[in-house]
PDB file of C-alpha atoms and ligand atoms in Angstrom:
ATOM      1  CA  MET A   1     104.269  71.689 104.616  1.00  0.00           C
ATOM      2  CA  LYS A   2     107.284  73.922 103.924  1.00  0.00           C
ATOM      3  CA  LYS A   3     108.522  76.379 106.507  1.00  0.00           C
ATOM      4  CA  LEU A   4     109.120  80.040 105.776  1.00  0.00           C
ATOM      5  CA  VAL A   5     111.181  82.568 107.717  1.00  0.00           C
ATOM      6  CA  ILE A   6     110.675  86.241 106.837  1.00  0.00           C
ATOM      7  CA  LEU A   7     113.354  88.891 107.455  1.00  0.00           C
ATOM      8  CA  ILE A   8     112.311  92.504 107.890  1.00  0.00           C
ATOM      9  CA  SER A   9     113.777  95.847 108.904  1.00  0.00           C
ATOM     10  CA  GLY A  10     110.792  98.187 108.930  1.00  0.00           C
ATOM     11  CA  ARG A  11     107.154  98.807 108.066  1.00  0.00           C
ATOM     12  CA  GLY A  12     106.263  95.256 107.101  1.00  0.00           C
ATOM     13  CA  SER A  13     103.673  95.841 104.389  1.00  0.00           C
ATOM     14  CA  ASN A  14     105.110  92.979 102.330  1.00  0.00           C
ATOM     15  CA  LEU A  15     105.036  90.799 105.442  1.00  0.00           C
ATOM     16  CA  GLN A  16     101.360  91.693 105.776  1.00  0.00           C
ATOM     17  CA  ALA A  17     100.770  90.794 102.118  1.00  0.00           C
ATOM     18  CA  LEU A  18     102.470  87.415 102.645  1.00  0.00           C
ATOM     19  CA  LEU A  19     100.222  86.794 105.659  1.00  0.00           C
ATOM     20  CA  ASP A  20      97.077  87.886 103.814  1.00  0.00           C
ATOM     21  CA  ALA A  21      97.871  85.483 100.986  1.00  0.00           C
ATOM     22  CA  ARG A  22      97.324  82.450 103.227  1.00  0.00           C
ATOM     23  CA  LEU A  23     100.343  80.761 101.699  1.00  0.00           C
ATOM     24  CA  PRO A  24     100.571  76.967 101.564  1.00  0.00           C
ATOM     25  CA  CYS A  25     103.425  76.983 104.087  1.00  0.00           C
ATOM     26  CA  ARG A  26     103.996  77.656 107.753  1.00  0.00           C
ATOM     27  CA  ILE A  27     105.454  81.042 108.639  1.00  0.00           C
ATOM     28  CA  ALA A  28     107.843  79.825 111.310  1.00  0.00           C
ATOM     29  CA  ALA A  29     109.282  83.187 112.345  1.00  0.00           C
ATOM     30  CA  VAL A  30     109.810  86.837 111.546  1.00  0.00           C
ATOM     31  CA  ILE A  31     113.322  88.101 112.230  1.00  0.00           C
ATOM     32  CA  SER A  32     114.317  91.762 112.325  1.00  0.00           C
ATOM     33  CA  ASN A  33     117.669  93.489 112.591  1.00  0.00           C
ATOM     34  CA  ARG A  34     115.881  96.460 114.187  1.00  0.00           C
ATOM     35  CA  PRO A  35     114.010  96.142 117.483  1.00  0.00           C
ATOM     36  CA  ASP A  36     111.682  99.013 116.509  1.00  0.00           C
ATOM     37  CA  ALA A  37     110.592  97.585 113.136  1.00  0.00           C
ATOM     38  CA  GLU A  38     106.817  98.136 112.859  1.00  0.00           C
ATOM     39  CA  GLY A  39     106.491  94.815 111.097  1.00  0.00           C
ATOM     40  CA  LEU A  40     107.289  93.040 114.365  1.00  0.00           C
ATOM     41  CA  ASP A  41     103.894  94.151 115.689  1.00  0.00           C
ATOM     42  CA  ILE A  42     102.218  92.594 112.660  1.00  0.00           C
ATOM     43  CA  ALA A  43     103.994  89.315 113.405  1.00  0.00           C
ATOM     44  CA  ARG A  44     103.128  89.437 117.104  1.00  0.00           C
ATOM     45  CA  ALA A  45      99.476  90.201 116.327  1.00  0.00           C
ATOM     46  CA  ASN A  46      99.437  87.051 114.198  1.00  0.00           C
ATOM     47  CA  ASP A  47     101.114  84.905 116.851  1.00  0.00           C
ATOM     48  CA  ILE A  48     104.217  84.397 114.766  1.00  0.00           C
ATOM     49  CA  PRO A  49     107.429  83.972 116.762  1.00  0.00           C
ATOM     50  CA  VAL A  50     109.718  86.984 116.426  1.00  0.00           C
ATOM     51  CA  GLU A  51     113.463  87.244 116.846  1.00  0.00           C
ATOM     52  CA  ILE A  52     115.629  90.320 116.866  1.00  0.00           C
ATOM     53  CA  VAL A  53     119.241  90.135 115.733  1.00  0.00           C
ATOM     54  CA  GLU A  54     120.472  93.691 116.051  1.00  0.00           C
ATOM     55  CA  HIS A  55     123.221  94.421 113.553  1.00  0.00           C
ATOM     56  CA  ARG A  56     124.558  97.170 115.831  1.00  0.00           C
ATOM     57  CA  ASN A  57     125.612  94.566 118.375  1.00  0.00           C
ATOM     58  CA  TYR A  58     128.080  92.971 115.961  1.00  0.00           C
ATOM     59  CA  ALA A  59     131.513  94.244 115.054  1.00  0.00           C
ATOM     60  CA  ASP A  60     131.286  93.445 111.349  1.00  0.00           C
ATOM     61  CA  ARG A  61     129.082  92.034 108.618  1.00  0.00           C
ATOM     62  CA  ASP A  62     130.428  88.503 108.912  1.00  0.00           C
ATOM     63  CA  SER A  63     129.761  88.164 112.641  1.00  0.00           C
ATOM     64  CA  PHE A  64     126.261  89.630 112.199  1.00  0.00           C
ATOM     65  CA  ASP A  65     125.558  87.190 109.373  1.00  0.00           C
ATOM     66  CA  VAL A  66     126.717  84.239 111.500  1.00  0.00           C
ATOM     67  CA  ALA A  67     124.333  85.292 114.286  1.00  0.00           C
ATOM     68  CA  LEU A  68     121.516  85.873 111.796  1.00  0.00           C
ATOM     69  CA  ALA A  69     122.014  82.449 110.203  1.00  0.00           C
ATOM     70  CA  LYS A  70     121.991  80.857 113.652  1.00  0.00           C
ATOM     71  CA  ALA A  71     118.676  82.546 114.467  1.00  0.00           C
ATOM     72  CA  ILE A  72     117.199  81.535 111.104  1.00  0.00           C
ATOM     73  CA  ASP A  73     118.389  77.923 111.322  1.00  0.00           C
ATOM     74  CA  THR A  74     116.671  77.430 114.684  1.00  0.00           C
ATOM     75  CA  PHE A  75     113.429  77.382 112.699  1.00  0.00           C
ATOM     76  CA  GLU A  76     114.770  75.026 109.982  1.00  0.00           C
ATOM     77  CA  PRO A  77     113.140  76.955 107.124  1.00  0.00           C
ATOM     78  CA  ASP A  78     112.844  75.709 103.553  1.00  0.00           C
ATOM     79  CA  ILE A  79     112.467  79.270 102.300  1.00  0.00           C
ATOM     80  CA  VAL A  80     113.854  82.560 103.596  1.00  0.00           C
ATOM     81  CA  ALA A  81     112.128  85.693 102.305  1.00  0.00           C
ATOM     82  CA  LEU A  82     113.658  89.158 102.650  1.00  0.00           C
ATOM     83  CA  ALA A  83     110.764  91.609 102.969  1.00  0.00           C
ATOM     84  CA  GLY A  84     112.259  95.048 103.276  1.00  0.00           C
ATOM     85  CA  PHE A  85     115.363  93.678 104.992  1.00  0.00           C
ATOM     86  CA  MET A  86     117.841  96.529 104.693  1.00  0.00           C
ATOM     87  CA  ARG A  87     121.198  94.846 105.284  1.00  0.00           C
ATOM     88  CA  ILE A  88     123.652  93.696 102.657  1.00  0.00           C
ATOM     89  CA  LEU A  89     124.396  90.018 103.205  1.00  0.00           C
ATOM     90  CA  SER A  90     127.821  88.390 102.952  1.00  0.00           C
ATOM     91  CA  ASN A  91     128.658  85.864 100.228  1.00  0.00           C
ATOM     92  CA  GLY A  92     128.847  83.086 102.817  1.00  0.00           C
ATOM     93  CA  PHE A  93     125.340  83.840 104.034  1.00  0.00           C
ATOM     94  CA  VAL A  94     123.938  83.949 100.496  1.00  0.00           C
ATOM     95  CA  ALA A  95     125.647  80.648  99.609  1.00  0.00           C
ATOM     96  CA  ARG A  96     124.220  78.968 102.716  1.00  0.00           C
ATOM     97  CA  TYR A  97     120.661  79.636 101.500  1.00  0.00           C
ATOM     98  CA  HIS A  98     121.297  79.129  97.782  1.00  0.00           C
ATOM     99  CA  GLY A  99     118.059  78.505  95.892  1.00  0.00           C
ATOM    100  CA  ARG A 100     115.836  79.265  98.872  1.00  0.00           C
ATOM    101  CA  LEU A 101     116.605  82.916  99.666  1.00  0.00           C
ATOM    102  CA  VAL A 102     114.400  85.448  97.855  1.00  0.00           C
ATOM    103  CA  ASN A 103     114.018  89.221  97.868  1.00  0.00           C
ATOM    104  CA  ILE A 104     111.548  91.847  96.686  1.00  0.00           C
ATOM    105  CA  HIS A 105     113.063  94.931  95.106  1.00  0.00           C
ATOM    106  CA  PRO A 106     111.192  98.104  94.106  1.00  0.00           C
ATOM    107  CA  SER A 107     112.384  98.412  90.502  1.00  0.00           C
ATOM    108  CA  LEU A 108     112.456  96.471  87.277  1.00  0.00           C
ATOM    109  CA  LEU A 109     115.859  94.881  87.776  1.00  0.00           C
ATOM    110  CA  PRO A 110     118.531  95.032  86.475  1.00  0.00           C
ATOM    111  CA  ALA A 111     117.596  98.731  86.353  1.00  0.00           C
ATOM    112  CA  TYR A 112     117.845 100.661  89.604  1.00  0.00           C
ATOM    113  CA  GLY A 113     119.434  98.252  92.007  1.00  0.00           C
ATOM    114  CA  GLY A 114     120.182  99.762  95.405  1.00  0.00           C
ATOM    115  CA  LEU A 115     118.326 102.607  97.115  1.00  0.00           C
ATOM    116  CA  HIS A 116     116.044 105.490  96.054  1.00  0.00           C
ATOM    117  CA  THR A 117     114.733 103.576  93.075  1.00  0.00           C
ATOM    118  CA  HIS A 118     111.600 105.681  92.540  1.00  0.00           C
ATOM    119  CA  ALA A 119     113.422 109.024  92.700  1.00  0.00           C
ATOM    120  CA  ARG A 120     116.019 107.755  90.233  1.00  0.00           C
ATOM    121  CA  ALA A 121     113.338 106.456  87.855  1.00  0.00           C
ATOM    122  CA  LEU A 122     111.555 109.843  87.948  1.00  0.00           C
ATOM    123  CA  GLN A 123     114.836 111.663  87.422  1.00  0.00           C
ATOM    124  CA  ASP A 124     115.573 109.559  84.336  1.00  0.00           C
ATOM    125  CA  GLY A 125     112.082 110.105  82.926  1.00  0.00           C
ATOM    126  CA  VAL A 126     111.416 106.407  82.369  1.00  0.00           C
ATOM    127  CA  LYS A 127     107.814 105.717  81.402  1.00  0.00           C
ATOM    128  CA  ILE A 128     107.590 102.251  82.903  1.00  0.00           C
ATOM    129  CA  HIS A 129     108.815 101.249  86.349  1.00  0.00           C
ATOM    130  CA  GLY A 130     107.975  98.361  88.659  1.00  0.00           C
ATOM    131  CA  CYS A 131     109.182  95.711  91.041  1.00  0.00           C
ATOM    132  CA  THR A 132     111.001  92.392  90.978  1.00  0.00           C
ATOM    133  CA  VAL A 133     111.143  89.228  93.060  1.00  0.00           C
ATOM    134  CA  HIS A 134     114.442  87.417  92.629  1.00  0.00           C
ATOM    135  CA  PHE A 135     116.622  84.760  94.170  1.00  0.00           C
ATOM    136  CA  VAL A 136     119.403  86.408  96.149  1.00  0.00           C
ATOM    137  CA  SER A 137     122.897  86.069  94.721  1.00  0.00           C
ATOM    138  CA  PRO A 138     126.166  87.522  96.005  1.00  0.00           C
ATOM    139  CA  ASP A 139     125.816  90.365  93.489  1.00  0.00           C
ATOM    140  CA  LEU A 140     123.470  92.900  95.178  1.00  0.00           C
ATOM    141  CA  ASP A 141     120.043  93.049  93.488  1.00  0.00           C
ATOM    142  CA  HIS A 142     121.237  90.901  90.571  1.00  0.00           C
ATOM    143  CA  GLY A 143     120.014  87.394  91.347  1.00  0.00           C
ATOM    144  CA  PRO A 144     117.872  85.244  89.031  1.00  0.00           C
ATOM    145  CA  ILE A 145     114.515  86.920  88.424  1.00  0.00           C
ATOM    146  CA  ILE A 146     111.332  85.051  89.357  1.00  0.00           C
ATOM    147  CA  ILE A 147     108.577  87.576  88.595  1.00  0.00           C
ATOM    148  CA  GLN A 148     108.233  91.261  87.795  1.00  0.00           C
ATOM    149  CA  ALA A 149     105.343  93.711  87.643  1.00  0.00           C
ATOM    150  CA  ALA A 150     105.465  96.852  85.531  1.00  0.00           C
ATOM    151  CA  VAL A 151     103.517 100.037  86.173  1.00  0.00           C
ATOM    152  CA  PRO A 152     103.271 103.237  84.148  1.00  0.00           C
ATOM    153  CA  VAL A 153     105.033 106.340  85.412  1.00  0.00           C
ATOM    154  CA  LEU A 154     102.387 109.069  85.180  1.00  0.00           C
ATOM    155  CA  ARG A 155     103.040 112.676  84.216  1.00  0.00           C
ATOM    156  CA  ASP A 156     102.331 114.138  87.639  1.00  0.00           C
ATOM    157  CA  ASP A 157     103.899 111.374  89.716  1.00  0.00           C
ATOM    158  CA  SER A 158     105.853 112.262  92.827  1.00  0.00           C
ATOM    159  CA  GLU A 159     108.206 109.810  94.462  1.00  0.00           C
ATOM    160  CA  GLN A 160     105.356 108.970  96.867  1.00  0.00           C
ATOM    161  CA  THR A 161     102.646 108.323  94.264  1.00  0.00           C
ATOM    162  CA  LEU A 162     105.003 106.209  92.174  1.00  0.00           C
ATOM    163  CA  ALA A 163     106.169 104.278  95.241  1.00  0.00           C
ATOM    164  CA  ALA A 164     102.557 103.568  96.194  1.00  0.00           C
ATOM    165  CA  ARG A 165     101.728 102.272  92.709  1.00  0.00           C
ATOM    166  CA  VAL A 166     104.762  99.994  92.751  1.00  0.00           C
ATOM    167  CA  LEU A 167     104.084  98.819  96.324  1.00  0.00           C
ATOM    168  CA  ASN A 168     100.586  97.674  95.318  1.00  0.00           C
ATOM    169  CA  GLN A 169     102.218  95.395  92.791  1.00  0.00           C
ATOM    170  CA  GLU A 170     104.853  94.205  95.264  1.00  0.00           C
ATOM    171  CA  HIS A 171     102.003  92.979  97.411  1.00  0.00           C
ATOM    172  CA  ARG A 172     100.711  90.902  94.479  1.00  0.00           C
ATOM    173  CA  ILE A 173     103.905  89.423  93.100  1.00  0.00           C
ATOM    174  CA  TYR A 174     105.738  88.561  96.323  1.00  0.00           C
ATOM    175  CA  PRO A 175     103.034  86.197  97.644  1.00  0.00           C
ATOM    176  CA  GLN A 176     102.824  84.660  94.161  1.00  0.00           C
ATOM    177  CA  ALA A 177     106.567  83.981  94.019  1.00  0.00           C
ATOM    178  CA  VAL A 178     106.638  82.503  97.529  1.00  0.00           C
ATOM    179  CA  LYS A 179     103.625  80.370  96.699  1.00  0.00           C
ATOM    180  CA  TRP A 180     105.463  78.962  93.666  1.00  0.00           C
ATOM    181  CA  LEU A 181     108.392  78.112  95.929  1.00  0.00           C
ATOM    182  CA  CYS A 182     106.131  76.491  98.515  1.00  0.00           C
ATOM    183  CA  ASN A 183     104.497  74.373  95.828  1.00  0.00           C
ATOM    184  CA  GLU A 184     107.828  73.586  94.121  1.00  0.00           C
ATOM    185  CA  ASN A 185     106.596  75.193  90.891  1.00  0.00           C
ATOM    186  CA  ILE A 186     109.942  76.921  90.402  1.00  0.00           C
ATOM    187  CA  ASP A 187     113.538  75.965  90.802  1.00  0.00           C
ATOM    188  CA  LEU A 188     117.018  77.232  90.089  1.00  0.00           C
ATOM    189  CA  ASP A 189     118.870  75.204  87.467  1.00  0.00           C
ATOM    190  CA  ASN A 190     122.624  74.574  87.411  1.00  0.00           C
ATOM    191  CA  HIS A 191     123.123  77.652  85.234  1.00  0.00           C
ATOM    192  CA  GLY A 192     121.424  79.877  87.792  1.00  0.00           C
ATOM    193  CA  LYS A 193     118.266  80.274  85.698  1.00  0.00           C
ATOM    194  CA  VAL A 194     114.764  80.099  87.128  1.00  0.00           C
ATOM    195  CA  VAL A 195     112.885  77.102  85.787  1.00  0.00           C
ATOM    196  CA  PHE A 196     109.083  77.099  85.858  1.00  0.00           C
ATOM    197  CA  ARG A 197     106.903  74.028  85.802  1.00  0.00           C
ATOM    198  CA  ASN A 198     103.672  74.520  83.835  1.00  0.00           C
ATOM    199  CA  ARG A 199     103.526  78.309  83.779  1.00  0.00           C
ATOM    200  CA  LYS A 200     101.048  80.058  81.523  1.00  0.00           C
ATOM    201  CA  GLN A 201     102.492  83.134  79.840  1.00  0.00           C
ATOM    202  CA  SER A 202     100.847  86.218  78.398  1.00  0.00           C
ATOM    203  CA  GLY A 203     102.019  88.395  75.516  1.00  0.00           C
ATOM    204  CA  PHE A 204     100.264  91.455  76.930  1.00  0.00           C
ATOM    205  CA  ALA A 205     102.210  94.707  76.442  1.00  0.00           C
ATOM    206  CA  LEU A 206     102.153  97.689  78.773  1.00  0.00           C
ATOM    207  CA  VAL A 207     102.590 100.849  76.694  1.00  0.00           C
ATOM    208  CA  SER A 208     103.143 104.084  78.591  1.00  0.00           C
ATOM    209  CA  PRO A 209     101.961 106.731  77.753  1.00  0.00           C
ATOM    210  CA  SER A 210      99.253 104.823  75.952  1.00  0.00           C
ATOM    211  CA  LEU A 211      98.906 104.809  72.149  1.00  0.00           C
ATOM    212  CA  GLU A 212      96.262 107.086  70.637  1.00  0.00           C
TER     213      GLU A 212
HETATM  214  C1  LIG B   1     109.642  97.578  99.765  1.00  0.00           C
HETATM  215  O1  LIG B   1     109.482  98.589  98.814  1.00  0.00           O
HETATM  216  C2  LIG B   1     110.581  96.511  99.268  1.00  0.00           C
HETATM  217  O2  LIG B   1     110.534  96.349  97.887  1.00  0.00           O
HETATM  218  C3  LIG B   1     111.926  97.087  99.658  1.00  0.00           C
HETATM  219  O3  LIG B   1     111.717  97.694 100.896  1.00  0.00           O
HETATM  220  C4  LIG B   1     110.357  98.073 101.024  1.00  0.00           C
HETATM  221  C5  LIG B   1     109.860  97.399 102.254  1.00  0.00           C
HETATM  222  O4  LIG B   1     108.537  97.765 102.572  1.00  0.00           O
HETATM  223  N1  LIG B   1     112.939  96.049  99.649  1.00  0.00           N
HETATM  224  P1  LIG B   1     107.719  96.963 103.664  1.00  0.00           P
HETATM  225  O5  LIG B   1     108.544  96.957 104.937  1.00  0.00           O
HETATM  226  O6  LIG B   1     107.461  95.593 103.140  1.00  0.00           O
HETATM  227  O7  LIG B   1     106.454  97.766 103.832  1.00  0.00           O
END
């Protein structure tokens, strides 16, 4: 059975979704860069080992990343999942976990990389927004895409209502993507493209606002 290490910085709702999914892998540890991350309590309540590698204790990104990799490697994971992990990782770190480091991002990448994705989507008046699970590459929020979910942006949406609609979908697609990795249903080819084995596809279109 493959081993998974999950990195968090905060609330941990995606961590909870990964736990709820009863994935076909062993969650070996949850690691946080913040000692007060609420998600640590979720891990502890589920008897998952937790580690804290506080970024503030390191002089620069590289030394933090070395310490983080050391903590991760103790658990010898096959897959490392960033679940609301709010630190930018160095190229060396990303290369070390090539093909087994994944992230969930609250937008339909490549649109709205970075922060404040929902506010920016509302500001632009887009009618469809969503979330993306992707392999992590050195280019922030630009790695090979594994799965996306789209949601409509409704007329009266606030940043909060839109965020909640997207988060519901995050909780569906992240466990799915990790499950594919656990079962070796997906891979990264030499061109950096995600290859699926035996995936069904649907031609369903989301139109927003809907047609009359
Ligand atoms: C999620 O919206 C995720 O997409 C983003 O950070 C947020 C983390 O939420 N990277 P949680 O800690 O999983 O509740």
